[in-house]
Coordinates of N, CA, C and O in Angstrom, one line a residue:
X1 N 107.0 111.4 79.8 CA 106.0 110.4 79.7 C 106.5 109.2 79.0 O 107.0 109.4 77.9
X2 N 106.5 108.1 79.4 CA 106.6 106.9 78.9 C 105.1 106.3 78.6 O 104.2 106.5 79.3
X3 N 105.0 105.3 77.2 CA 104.5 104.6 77.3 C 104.8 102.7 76.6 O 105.8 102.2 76.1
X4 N 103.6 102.0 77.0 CA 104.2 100.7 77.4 C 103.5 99.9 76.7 O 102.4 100.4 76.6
X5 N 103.6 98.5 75.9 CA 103.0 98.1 75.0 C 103.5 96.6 75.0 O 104.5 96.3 74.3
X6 N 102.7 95.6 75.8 CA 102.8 94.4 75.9 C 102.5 93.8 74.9 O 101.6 94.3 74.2
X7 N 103.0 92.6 74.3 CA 102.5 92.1 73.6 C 103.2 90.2 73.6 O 104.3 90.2 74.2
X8 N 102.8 89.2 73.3 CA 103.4 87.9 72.9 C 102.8 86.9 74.2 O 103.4 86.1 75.0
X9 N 101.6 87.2 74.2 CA 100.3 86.2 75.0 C 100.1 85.4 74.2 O 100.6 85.3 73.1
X10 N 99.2 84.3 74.9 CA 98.4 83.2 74.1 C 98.1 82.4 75.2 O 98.1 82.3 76.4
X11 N 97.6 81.5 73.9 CA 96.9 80.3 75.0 C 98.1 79.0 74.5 O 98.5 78.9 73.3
X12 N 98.5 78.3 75.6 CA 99.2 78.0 75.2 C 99.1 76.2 76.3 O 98.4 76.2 77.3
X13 N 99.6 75.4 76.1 CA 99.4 74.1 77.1 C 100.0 73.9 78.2 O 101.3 73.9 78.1
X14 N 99.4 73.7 79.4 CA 100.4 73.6 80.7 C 102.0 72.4 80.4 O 101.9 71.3 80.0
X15 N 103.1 73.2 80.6 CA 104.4 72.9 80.2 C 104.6 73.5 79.5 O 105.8 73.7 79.5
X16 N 103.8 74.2 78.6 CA 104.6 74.9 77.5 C 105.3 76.4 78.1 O 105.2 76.6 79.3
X17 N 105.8 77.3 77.1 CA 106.6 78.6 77.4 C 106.1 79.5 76.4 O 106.0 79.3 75.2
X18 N 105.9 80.4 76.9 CA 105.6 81.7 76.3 C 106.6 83.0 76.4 O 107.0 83.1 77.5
X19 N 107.3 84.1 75.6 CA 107.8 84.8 76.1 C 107.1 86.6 75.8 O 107.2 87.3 74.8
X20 N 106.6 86.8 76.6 CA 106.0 88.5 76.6 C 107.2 89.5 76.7 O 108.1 89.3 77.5
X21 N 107.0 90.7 75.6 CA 107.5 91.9 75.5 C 106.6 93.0 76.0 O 105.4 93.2 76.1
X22 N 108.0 93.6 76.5 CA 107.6 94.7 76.6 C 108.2 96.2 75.6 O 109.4 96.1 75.5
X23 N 107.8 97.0 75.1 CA 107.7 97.6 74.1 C 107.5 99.0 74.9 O 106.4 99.2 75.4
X24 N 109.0 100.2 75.0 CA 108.7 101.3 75.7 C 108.8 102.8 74.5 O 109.7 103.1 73.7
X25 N 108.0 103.3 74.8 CA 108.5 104.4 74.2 C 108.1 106.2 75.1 O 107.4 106.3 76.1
X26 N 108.7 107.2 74.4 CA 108.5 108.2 74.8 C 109.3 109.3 75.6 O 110.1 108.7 76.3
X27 N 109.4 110.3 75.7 CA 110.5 110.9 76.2 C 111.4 110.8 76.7 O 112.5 111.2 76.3
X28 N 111.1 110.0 78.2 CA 112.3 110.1 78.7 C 112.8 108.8 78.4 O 112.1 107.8 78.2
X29 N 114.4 108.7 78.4 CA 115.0 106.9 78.3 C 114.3 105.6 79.0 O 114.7 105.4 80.1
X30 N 113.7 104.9 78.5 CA 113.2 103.5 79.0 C 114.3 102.9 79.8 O 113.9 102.2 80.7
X31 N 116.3 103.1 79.6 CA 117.1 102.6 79.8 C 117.4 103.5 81.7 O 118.5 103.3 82.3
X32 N 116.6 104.3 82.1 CA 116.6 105.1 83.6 C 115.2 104.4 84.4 O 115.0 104.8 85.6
X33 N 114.6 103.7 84.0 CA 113.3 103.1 84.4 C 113.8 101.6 85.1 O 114.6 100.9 84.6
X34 N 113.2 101.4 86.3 CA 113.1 99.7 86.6 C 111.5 99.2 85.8 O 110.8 100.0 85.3
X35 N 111.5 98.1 86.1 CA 110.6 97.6 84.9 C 110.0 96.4 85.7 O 110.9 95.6 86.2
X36 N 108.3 96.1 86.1 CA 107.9 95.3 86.9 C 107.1 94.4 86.1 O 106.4 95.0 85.2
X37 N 106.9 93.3 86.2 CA 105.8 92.6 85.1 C 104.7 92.2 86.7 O 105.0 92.0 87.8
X38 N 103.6 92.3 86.1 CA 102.4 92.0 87.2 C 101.4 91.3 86.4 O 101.1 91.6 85.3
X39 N 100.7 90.2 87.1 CA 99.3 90.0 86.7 C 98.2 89.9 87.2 O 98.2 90.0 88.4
X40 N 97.3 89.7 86.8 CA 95.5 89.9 87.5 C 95.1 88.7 86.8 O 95.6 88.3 85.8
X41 N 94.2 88.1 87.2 CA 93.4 86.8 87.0 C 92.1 87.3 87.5 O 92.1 87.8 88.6
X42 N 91.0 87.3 86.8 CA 89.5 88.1 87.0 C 89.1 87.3 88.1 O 88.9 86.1 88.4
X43 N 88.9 89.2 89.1 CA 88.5 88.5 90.5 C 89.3 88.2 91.9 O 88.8 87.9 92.9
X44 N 91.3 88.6 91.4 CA 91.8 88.6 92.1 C 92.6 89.6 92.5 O 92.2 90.5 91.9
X45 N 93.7 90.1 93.2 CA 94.1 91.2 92.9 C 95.2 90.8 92.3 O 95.4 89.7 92.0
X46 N 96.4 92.3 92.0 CA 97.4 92.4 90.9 C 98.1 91.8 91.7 O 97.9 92.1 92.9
X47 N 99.0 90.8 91.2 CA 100.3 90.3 91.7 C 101.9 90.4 90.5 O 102.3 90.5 89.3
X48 N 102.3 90.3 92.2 CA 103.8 90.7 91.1 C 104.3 89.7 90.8 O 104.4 88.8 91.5
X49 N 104.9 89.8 89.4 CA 105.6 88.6 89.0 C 106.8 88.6 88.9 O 107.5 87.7 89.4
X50 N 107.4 89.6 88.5 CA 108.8 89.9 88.5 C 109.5 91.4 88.2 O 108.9 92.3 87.5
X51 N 110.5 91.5 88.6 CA 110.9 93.3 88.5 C 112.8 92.8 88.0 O 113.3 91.7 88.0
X52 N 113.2 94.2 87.6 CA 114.1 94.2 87.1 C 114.6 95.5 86.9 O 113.9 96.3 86.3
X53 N 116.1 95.9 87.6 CA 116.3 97.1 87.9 C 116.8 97.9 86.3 O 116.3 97.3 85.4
X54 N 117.5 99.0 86.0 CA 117.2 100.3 84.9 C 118.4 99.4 84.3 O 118.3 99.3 83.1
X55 N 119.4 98.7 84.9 CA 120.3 98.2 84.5 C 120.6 96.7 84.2 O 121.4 96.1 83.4
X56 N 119.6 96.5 85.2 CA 119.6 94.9 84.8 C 120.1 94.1 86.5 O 119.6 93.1 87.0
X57 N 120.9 94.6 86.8 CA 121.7 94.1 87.9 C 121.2 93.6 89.1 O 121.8 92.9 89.9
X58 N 119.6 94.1 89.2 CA 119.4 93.4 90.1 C 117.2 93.1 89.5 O 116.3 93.9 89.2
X59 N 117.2 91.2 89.6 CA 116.1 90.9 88.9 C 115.4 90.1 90.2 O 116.1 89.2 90.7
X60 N 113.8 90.6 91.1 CA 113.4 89.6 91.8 C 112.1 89.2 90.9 O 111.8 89.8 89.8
X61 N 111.5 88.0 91.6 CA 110.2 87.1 90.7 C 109.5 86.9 92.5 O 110.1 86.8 93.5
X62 N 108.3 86.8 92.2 CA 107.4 86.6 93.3 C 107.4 85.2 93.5 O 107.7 84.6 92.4
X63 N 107.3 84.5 94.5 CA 107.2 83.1 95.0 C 106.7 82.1 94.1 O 107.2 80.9 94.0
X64 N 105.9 82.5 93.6 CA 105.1 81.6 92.9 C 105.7 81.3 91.5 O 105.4 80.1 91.2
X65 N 106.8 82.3 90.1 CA 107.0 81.7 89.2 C 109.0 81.8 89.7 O 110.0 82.1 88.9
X66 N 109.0 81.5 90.9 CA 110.8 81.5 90.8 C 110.9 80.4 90.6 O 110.1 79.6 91.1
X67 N 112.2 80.2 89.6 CA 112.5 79.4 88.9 C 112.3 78.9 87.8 O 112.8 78.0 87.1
X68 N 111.2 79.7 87.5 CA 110.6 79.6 85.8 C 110.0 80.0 85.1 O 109.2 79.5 84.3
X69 N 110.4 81.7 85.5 CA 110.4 83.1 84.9 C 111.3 83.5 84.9 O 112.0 83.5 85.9
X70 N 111.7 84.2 83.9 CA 113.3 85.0 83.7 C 112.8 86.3 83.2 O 112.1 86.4 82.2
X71 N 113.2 87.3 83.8 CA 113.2 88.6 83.5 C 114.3 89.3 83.0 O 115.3 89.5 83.8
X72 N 114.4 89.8 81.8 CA 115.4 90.3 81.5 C 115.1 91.4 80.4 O 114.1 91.4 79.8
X73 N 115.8 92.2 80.1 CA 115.7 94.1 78.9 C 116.8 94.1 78.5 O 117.7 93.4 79.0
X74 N 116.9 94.9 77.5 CA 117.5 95.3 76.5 C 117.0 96.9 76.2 O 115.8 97.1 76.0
X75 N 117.7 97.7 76.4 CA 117.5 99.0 76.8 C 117.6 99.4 75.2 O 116.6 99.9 74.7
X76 N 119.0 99.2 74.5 CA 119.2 99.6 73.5 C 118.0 99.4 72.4 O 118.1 99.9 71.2
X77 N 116.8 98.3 73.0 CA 115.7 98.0 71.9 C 114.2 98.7 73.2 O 113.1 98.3 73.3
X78 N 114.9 99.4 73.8 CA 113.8 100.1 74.4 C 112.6 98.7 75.1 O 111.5 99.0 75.2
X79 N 113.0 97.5 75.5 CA 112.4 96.4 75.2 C 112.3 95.8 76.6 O 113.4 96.0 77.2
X80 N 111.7 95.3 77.2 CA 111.6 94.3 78.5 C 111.0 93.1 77.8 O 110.4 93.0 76.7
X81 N 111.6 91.7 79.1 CA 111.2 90.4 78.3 C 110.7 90.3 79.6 O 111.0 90.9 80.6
X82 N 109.7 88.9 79.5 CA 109.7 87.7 80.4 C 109.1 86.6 79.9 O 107.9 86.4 79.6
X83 N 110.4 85.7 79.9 CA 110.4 84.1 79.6 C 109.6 83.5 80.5 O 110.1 83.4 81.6
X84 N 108.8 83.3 80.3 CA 108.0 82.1 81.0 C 107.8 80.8 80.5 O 106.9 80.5 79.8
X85 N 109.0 79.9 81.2 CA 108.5 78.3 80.9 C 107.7 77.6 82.1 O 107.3 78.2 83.1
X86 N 107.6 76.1 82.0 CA 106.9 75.7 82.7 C 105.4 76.2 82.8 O 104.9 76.4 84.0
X87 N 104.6 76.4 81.6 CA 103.5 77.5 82.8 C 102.1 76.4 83.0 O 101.4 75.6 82.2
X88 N 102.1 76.7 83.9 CA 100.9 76.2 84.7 C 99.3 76.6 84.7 O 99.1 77.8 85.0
X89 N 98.3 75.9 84.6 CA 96.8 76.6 84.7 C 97.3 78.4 85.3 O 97.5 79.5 84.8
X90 N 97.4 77.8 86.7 CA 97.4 78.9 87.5 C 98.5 80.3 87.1 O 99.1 80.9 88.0
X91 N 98.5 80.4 86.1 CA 99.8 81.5 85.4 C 98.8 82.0 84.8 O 98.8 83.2 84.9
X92 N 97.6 81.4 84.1 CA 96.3 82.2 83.5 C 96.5 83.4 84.5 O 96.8 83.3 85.7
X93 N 96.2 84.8 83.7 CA 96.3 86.0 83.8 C 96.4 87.2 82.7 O 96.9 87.1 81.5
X94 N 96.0 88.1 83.1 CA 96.7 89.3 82.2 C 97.6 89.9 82.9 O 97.4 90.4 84.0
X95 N 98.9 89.7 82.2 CA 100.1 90.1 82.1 C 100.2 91.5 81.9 O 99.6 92.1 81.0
X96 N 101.1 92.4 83.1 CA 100.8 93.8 82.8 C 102.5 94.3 83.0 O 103.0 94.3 84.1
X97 N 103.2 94.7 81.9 CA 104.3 95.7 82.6 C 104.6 96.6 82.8 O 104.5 97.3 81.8
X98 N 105.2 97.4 83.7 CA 105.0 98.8 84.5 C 106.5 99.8 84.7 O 107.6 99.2 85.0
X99 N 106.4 100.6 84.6 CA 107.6 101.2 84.8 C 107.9 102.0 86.0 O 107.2 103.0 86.2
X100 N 108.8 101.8 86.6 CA 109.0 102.5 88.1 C 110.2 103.5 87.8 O 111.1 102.9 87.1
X101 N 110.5 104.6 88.1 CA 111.4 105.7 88.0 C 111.9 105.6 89.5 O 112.4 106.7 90.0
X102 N 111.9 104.8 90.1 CA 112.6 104.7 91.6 C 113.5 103.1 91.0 O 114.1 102.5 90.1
X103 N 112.9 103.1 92.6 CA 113.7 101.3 93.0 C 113.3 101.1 91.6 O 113.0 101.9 90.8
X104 N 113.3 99.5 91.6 CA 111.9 98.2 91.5 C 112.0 97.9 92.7 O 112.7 98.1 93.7
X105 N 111.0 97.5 92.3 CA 109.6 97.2 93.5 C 108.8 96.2 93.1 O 108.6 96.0 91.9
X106 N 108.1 95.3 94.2 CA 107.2 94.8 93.8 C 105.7 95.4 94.1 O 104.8 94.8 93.7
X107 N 105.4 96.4 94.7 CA 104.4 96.6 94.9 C 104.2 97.6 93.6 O 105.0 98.1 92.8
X108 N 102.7 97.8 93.6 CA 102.2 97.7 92.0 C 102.1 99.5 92.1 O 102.2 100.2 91.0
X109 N 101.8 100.3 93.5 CA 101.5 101.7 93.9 C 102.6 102.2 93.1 O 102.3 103.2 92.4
X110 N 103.9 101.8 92.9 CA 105.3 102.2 93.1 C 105.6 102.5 91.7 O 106.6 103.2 91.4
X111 N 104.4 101.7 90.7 CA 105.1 102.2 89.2 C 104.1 103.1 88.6 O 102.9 102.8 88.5
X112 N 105.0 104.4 88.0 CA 104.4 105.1 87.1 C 103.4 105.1 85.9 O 102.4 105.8 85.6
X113 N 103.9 104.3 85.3 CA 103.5 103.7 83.6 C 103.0 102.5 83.6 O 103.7 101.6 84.0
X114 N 101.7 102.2 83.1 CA 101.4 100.2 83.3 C 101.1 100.8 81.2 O 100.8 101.8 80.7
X115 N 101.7 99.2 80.7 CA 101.0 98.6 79.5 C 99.3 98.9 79.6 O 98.8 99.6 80.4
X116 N 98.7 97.9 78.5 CA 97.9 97.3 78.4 C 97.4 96.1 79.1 O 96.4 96.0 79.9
X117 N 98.4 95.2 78.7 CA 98.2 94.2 79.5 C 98.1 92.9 78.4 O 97.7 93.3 77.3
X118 N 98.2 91.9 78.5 CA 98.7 91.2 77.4 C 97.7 89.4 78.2 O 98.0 88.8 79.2
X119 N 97.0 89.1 77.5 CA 96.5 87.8 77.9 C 97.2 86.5 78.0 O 97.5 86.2 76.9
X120 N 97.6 85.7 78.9 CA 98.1 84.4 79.4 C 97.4 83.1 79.3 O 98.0 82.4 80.2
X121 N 96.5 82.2 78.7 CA 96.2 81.3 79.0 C 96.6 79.8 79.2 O 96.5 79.1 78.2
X122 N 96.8 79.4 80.0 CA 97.3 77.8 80.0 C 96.5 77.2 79.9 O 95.8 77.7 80.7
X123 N 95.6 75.8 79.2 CA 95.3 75.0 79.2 C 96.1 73.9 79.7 O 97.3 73.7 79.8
X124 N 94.9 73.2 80.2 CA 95.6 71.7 81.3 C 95.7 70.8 80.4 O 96.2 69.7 80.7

């Protein structure tokens, strides 16, 4: 059993950067997991924001923040990141990260373990 523990939201002003952790713990190594960040905006469904394989080696981002989201872990800190600069109204969401014991993936069926989920707000 893994569990998952988002944290480093806010509200914050369009242009500015935020960066969310992820925080894994529990049996099995966090460092055998791919690792998916997703969000929800009340009212719409989950979307994926970005994945990142057990090793790092291979990182995709959904259409909407490529180029100004960086996903990246640190296994030895049990830890997943995602940098988000540039952020925009439309980045408002709760932030959710998930752990997949397969691929990564973007689809949301595919992971085992979700956080909490971590609040996003941009002001314009």
């Amino acid at each position: 059993q893994l569990q998952l523990v988002e944290s480093g939201g806010g509200l914050v002003q369009a242009g500015g950067s935020l960066r969310l952790s992820c925080a894994a713990s529990g049996r099995i190594s966090f460092s055998v997991y791919a690792v998916g960040w997703f969000r929800q905006a009340p009212g719409k469904e989950r979307e994926f924001v970005a994945g990142i394989s057990w090793n790092g080696a291979s990182k995709y981002y959904g259409d909407s923040v490529k180029g100004r989201f960086t996903v990246s872990r640190d296994n030895a800190k049990n830890t997943a990141y995602l940098q988000m600069n540039t952020l925009e109204p439309e980045d408002t969401a709760v932030y959710y990260c998930a752990a997949n014991g397969r691929l990564v993936s973007s689809a949301p069926e595919d992971y085992d373990y979700w956080g909490q989920g971590t609040q996003v707000t941009v002001s314009l």
